[in-house]
Amino acid sequence: TQLLEQSPQFLSIQEGENLTVYCNSSSVFSSLQWYRQEPGEGPVLLVTVVTGGEVKKLKRLTFQFGDARKDSSLHITAAQPGDTGLYLCAGAKTGNTPLVFGKGTRLSVIA
Amino acid sequence: DAGITQSPRHKVTETGTPVTLRCHQTENHRYMYWYRQDPGHGLRLIHYSYGVKDTDKGEVSDGYSVSRSKTEDFLLTLESATSSQTSVYFCAISEGIVGRGYTFGSGTRLTVV
């Protein structure tokens, strides 16, 4: 059973479009993180959210942690080809357990 | 300078042979992790370490062992490689078990034939 479900699995959009990817669970997490992974490389941390309802912005990327701390979303405004990659959410159920990862959303932004 | 390096980057081995993957860090982080990444499964935790000689199992630990004799090195051993262990293996480090997030190595692509 996958603890963190990400959707959509694949997303192909044109440059300039907006998009949202989702990370959902039936479990409560003490924190959620988002990573981006490019081919042949390891994931790179984008953001950590720890408070229910928290919203964080990183340039054109907006991250939200659900009020109940069971879900999170990543919204990209005016996507660019450089946003192409695999987006992974990861959560910690407690402060003493390693991260569990979702399967990822593979984003392709076409110029 | 990369704070975490994995070796080798690529390896092809035969079924039944032992294989050791190395992860080396220069950040003096307490926590180190081994994950495997497979299509359709995402990243799954194999083993992790919370200090020298202190390790614990993850979700998919069967067929794998680890050792950490120094803060900077975390070794993953496949005692007798099987085709199901063909995967991309990532090492990660962190200061706290979650904290400021994980820093990942560039991965080792292992093929068992």
Short mmCIF file of C-alpha atoms in Angstrom, two decimals:
data_model
loop_
_atom_site.label_atom_id
_atom_site.label_comp_id
_atom_site.label_asym_id
_atom_site.label_seq_id
_atom_site.Cartn_x
_atom_site.Cartn_y
_atom_site.Cartn_z
CA THR A 1 0.00 0.00 0.00
CA GLN A 2 1.42 3.34 -1.08
CA LEU A 3 1.40 5.74 1.85
CA LEU A 4 1.61 8.83 -0.36
CA GLU A 5 -0.38 8.93 -3.59
CA GLN A 6 0.68 11.43 -6.20
CA SER A 7 -1.43 12.60 -9.12
CA PRO A 8 -1.28 12.90 -11.97
CA GLN A 9 1.40 10.35 -12.72
CA PHE A 10 2.34 12.07 -15.99
CA LEU A 11 1.71 15.61 -17.19
CA SER A 12 2.66 17.16 -20.51
CA ILE A 13 1.88 20.83 -21.00
CA GLN A 14 2.82 23.78 -23.18
CA GLU A 15 5.15 26.51 -21.99
CA GLY A 16 3.25 29.25 -20.19
CA GLU A 17 0.46 27.03 -18.83
CA ASN A 18 -0.31 26.60 -15.15
CA LEU A 19 -0.48 23.24 -13.42
CA THR A 20 -1.10 21.62 -10.08
CA VAL A 21 0.15 18.28 -8.80
CA TYR A 22 -1.20 16.58 -5.74
CA CYS A 23 0.12 14.43 -2.94
CA ASN A 24 -2.51 12.67 -0.84
CA SER A 25 -2.58 10.27 2.08
CA SER A 26 -4.99 8.83 4.59
CA SER A 27 -2.31 9.30 7.24
CA VAL A 28 -1.26 12.41 9.11
CA PHE A 29 2.30 13.58 8.57
CA SER A 30 4.40 15.75 10.83
CA SER A 31 5.92 17.36 7.74
CA LEU A 32 5.94 17.04 3.97
CA GLN A 33 8.70 17.81 1.54
CA TRP A 34 8.81 18.27 -2.22
CA TYR A 35 11.77 17.25 -4.35
CA ARG A 36 12.58 17.56 -8.04
CA GLN A 37 14.63 14.97 -9.84
CA GLU A 38 16.27 15.28 -13.24
CA PRO A 39 17.41 12.31 -15.34
CA GLY A 40 20.57 10.66 -14.05
CA GLU A 41 20.59 12.65 -10.83
CA GLY A 42 19.29 12.32 -7.30
CA PRO A 43 16.27 14.26 -6.03
CA VAL A 44 16.85 17.83 -4.90
CA LEU A 45 14.84 19.37 -2.07
CA LEU A 46 12.50 22.20 -3.07
CA VAL A 47 10.59 22.90 0.12
CA THR A 48 9.50 21.60 3.52
CA VAL A 49 6.05 22.34 4.98
CA VAL A 50 5.34 21.58 8.61
CA THR A 51 2.20 23.45 9.69
CA GLY A 52 -1.33 22.52 8.59
CA GLY A 53 -2.58 25.11 6.09
CA GLU A 54 0.92 26.41 5.45
CA VAL A 55 1.64 27.98 2.05
CA LYS A 56 5.15 28.53 0.75
CA LYS A 57 6.23 30.19 -2.45
CA LEU A 58 9.42 29.60 -4.37
CA LYS A 59 9.39 31.94 -7.39
CA ARG A 60 6.69 30.47 -9.68
CA LEU A 61 6.11 27.45 -7.44
CA THR A 62 3.50 27.49 -4.67
CA PHE A 63 3.33 24.70 -2.12
CA GLN A 64 0.45 24.08 0.25
CA PHE A 65 0.10 21.70 3.20
CA GLY A 66 -3.45 20.60 3.92
CA ASP A 67 -5.15 21.74 7.10
CA ALA A 68 -5.29 18.17 8.40
CA ARG A 69 -1.67 17.52 7.37
CA LYS A 70 -2.68 14.60 5.18
CA ASP A 71 -2.13 16.16 1.78
CA SER A 72 -0.13 18.72 -0.13
CA SER A 73 -0.17 20.42 -3.52
CA LEU A 74 2.38 22.01 -5.79
CA HIS A 75 1.20 24.69 -8.20
CA ILE A 76 3.43 26.00 -10.98
CA THR A 77 2.53 29.25 -12.68
CA ALA A 78 3.60 29.89 -16.27
CA ALA A 79 5.56 26.68 -16.63
CA GLN A 80 8.87 26.77 -18.46
CA PRO A 81 10.87 23.98 -20.13
CA GLY A 82 13.32 24.17 -17.24
CA ASP A 83 10.55 22.95 -14.94
CA THR A 84 10.61 19.57 -16.68
CA GLY A 85 11.41 16.75 -14.29
CA LEU A 86 10.08 14.24 -11.78
CA TYR A 87 8.39 15.85 -8.79
CA LEU A 88 8.35 13.78 -5.63
CA CYS A 89 6.55 14.38 -2.38
CA ALA A 90 7.92 12.84 0.79
CA GLY A 91 6.56 12.73 4.29
CA ALA A 92 7.59 11.93 7.81
CA LYS A 93 4.89 10.39 10.00
CA THR A 94 6.72 11.39 13.14
CA GLY A 95 9.86 13.34 13.94
CA ASN A 96 11.78 10.09 14.41
CA THR A 97 11.02 8.16 11.24
CA PRO A 98 12.70 8.37 7.83
CA LEU A 99 10.95 9.92 4.88
CA VAL A 100 8.56 7.90 2.74
CA PHE A 101 8.21 8.97 -0.86
CA GLY A 102 5.37 9.07 -3.33
CA LYS A 103 5.88 7.58 -6.78
CA GLY A 104 6.20 10.99 -8.36
CA THR A 105 4.68 13.12 -11.08
CA ARG A 106 6.66 13.28 -14.30
CA LEU A 107 6.25 16.75 -15.81
CA SER A 108 7.18 17.66 -19.36
CA VAL A 109 6.95 21.30 -20.43
CA ILE A 110 7.07 21.75 -24.18
CA ALA A 111 8.42 24.97 -25.66
CA ASP B 1 32.43 20.00 -4.30
CA ALA B 2 29.74 17.37 -3.86
CA GLY B 3 29.01 16.68 -0.18
CA ILE B 4 27.96 13.14 -1.00
CA THR B 5 29.39 10.75 -3.56
CA GLN B 6 28.36 7.27 -4.60
CA SER B 7 30.54 4.63 -6.19
CA PRO B 8 30.44 3.05 -8.61
CA ARG B 9 28.03 5.02 -10.81
CA HIS B 10 27.27 1.99 -12.95
CA LYS B 11 27.76 -1.71 -12.38
CA VAL B 12 26.79 -4.89 -14.17
CA THR B 13 27.10 -8.09 -12.18
CA GLU B 14 26.06 -11.68 -12.45
CA THR B 15 23.34 -13.38 -10.45
CA GLY B 16 24.69 -14.89 -7.25
CA THR B 17 27.70 -12.62 -6.87
CA PRO B 18 28.19 -10.28 -3.93
CA VAL B 19 28.11 -6.55 -4.62
CA THR B 20 29.01 -3.60 -2.41
CA LEU B 21 27.96 -0.04 -3.10
CA ARG B 22 29.67 2.82 -1.33
CA CYS B 23 28.35 6.15 -0.12
CA HIS B 24 30.80 8.78 1.12
CA GLN B 25 29.88 12.12 2.71
CA THR B 26 31.95 15.13 3.68
CA GLU B 27 29.17 16.92 5.60
CA ASN B 28 29.55 15.10 8.93
CA HIS B 29 25.80 14.40 8.94
CA ARG B 30 24.54 11.88 11.47
CA TYR B 31 21.93 10.18 9.30
CA MET B 32 22.57 8.20 6.13
CA TYR B 33 20.09 6.26 4.01
CA TRP B 34 19.96 3.81 1.15
CA TYR B 35 16.95 3.92 -1.18
CA ARG B 36 16.22 2.08 -4.37
CA GLN B 37 14.21 3.62 -7.20
CA ASP B 38 12.21 1.47 -9.59
CA PRO B 39 9.57 2.32 -12.20
CA GLY B 40 6.13 1.99 -10.70
CA HIS B 41 7.46 1.89 -7.14
CA GLY B 42 9.21 5.18 -6.59
CA LEU B 43 11.85 5.52 -3.93
CA ARG B 44 11.82 2.83 -1.26
CA LEU B 45 13.97 2.77 1.86
CA ILE B 46 16.33 -0.20 2.21
CA HIS B 47 18.32 0.61 5.36
CA TYR B 48 19.35 3.69 7.24
CA SER B 49 21.93 4.66 9.83
CA TYR B 50 21.63 7.06 12.73
CA GLY B 51 25.26 6.88 13.80
CA VAL B 52 28.43 4.81 13.58
CA LYS B 53 27.49 1.15 13.92
CA ASP B 54 23.82 2.12 14.42
CA THR B 55 21.57 0.97 11.61
CA ASP B 56 17.95 -0.02 11.08
CA LYS B 57 15.89 -1.74 8.42
CA GLY B 58 13.64 -0.02 5.95
CA GLU B 59 10.71 -1.17 3.87
CA VAL B 60 12.67 -3.41 1.47
CA SER B 61 15.64 -4.69 3.47
CA ASP B 62 15.52 -8.40 2.52
CA GLY B 63 18.67 -9.45 0.63
CA TYR B 64 20.62 -6.36 1.71
CA SER B 65 23.01 -5.59 4.54
CA VAL B 66 24.72 -2.37 5.54
CA SER B 67 27.68 -1.23 7.55
CA ARG B 68 28.82 2.09 8.92
CA SER B 69 32.21 1.96 10.60
CA LYS B 70 32.96 5.66 10.07
CA THR B 71 30.69 8.71 10.06
CA GLU B 72 31.51 9.45 6.44
CA ASP B 73 30.98 6.02 4.88
CA PHE B 74 27.83 3.90 4.52
CA LEU B 75 28.14 0.65 2.61
CA LEU B 76 25.31 -1.35 1.07
CA THR B 77 25.99 -5.01 0.34
CA LEU B 78 23.97 -7.40 -1.75
CA GLU B 79 25.17 -10.75 -0.41
CA SER B 80 24.05 -12.72 -3.46
CA ALA B 81 22.66 -10.50 -6.19
CA THR B 82 19.39 -11.41 -7.89
CA SER B 83 17.73 -9.98 -11.00
CA SER B 84 15.05 -8.39 -8.79
CA GLN B 85 17.79 -6.21 -7.32
CA THR B 86 18.41 -4.54 -10.67
CA SER B 87 17.65 -0.93 -9.82
CA VAL B 88 19.00 2.55 -9.30
CA TYR B 89 20.33 2.93 -5.77
CA PHE B 90 20.47 6.31 -4.06
CA CYS B 91 22.27 7.26 -0.92
CA ALA B 92 21.06 10.25 1.08
CA ILE B 93 22.26 12.16 4.12
CA SER B 94 20.60 14.45 6.63
CA GLU B 95 21.47 16.33 9.79
CA GLY B 96 18.29 15.30 11.59
CA ILE B 97 16.10 12.38 10.60
CA VAL B 98 13.81 14.77 8.70
CA GLY B 99 14.80 18.31 9.54
CA ARG B 100 16.05 20.35 6.63
CA GLY B 101 15.57 17.56 4.13
CA TYR B 102 17.78 15.00 2.55
CA THR B 103 20.73 15.50 0.25
CA PHE B 104 20.96 12.73 -2.31
CA GLY B 105 23.88 11.31 -4.21
CA SER B 106 23.77 10.91 -7.97
CA GLY B 107 22.88 7.23 -7.76
CA THR B 108 24.33 3.88 -8.77
CA ARG B 109 22.70 2.03 -11.64
CA LEU B 110 23.05 -1.69 -10.89
CA THR B 111 22.17 -4.36 -13.42
CA VAL B 112 22.11 -8.00 -12.35
CA VAL B 113 22.25 -10.39 -15.32
#
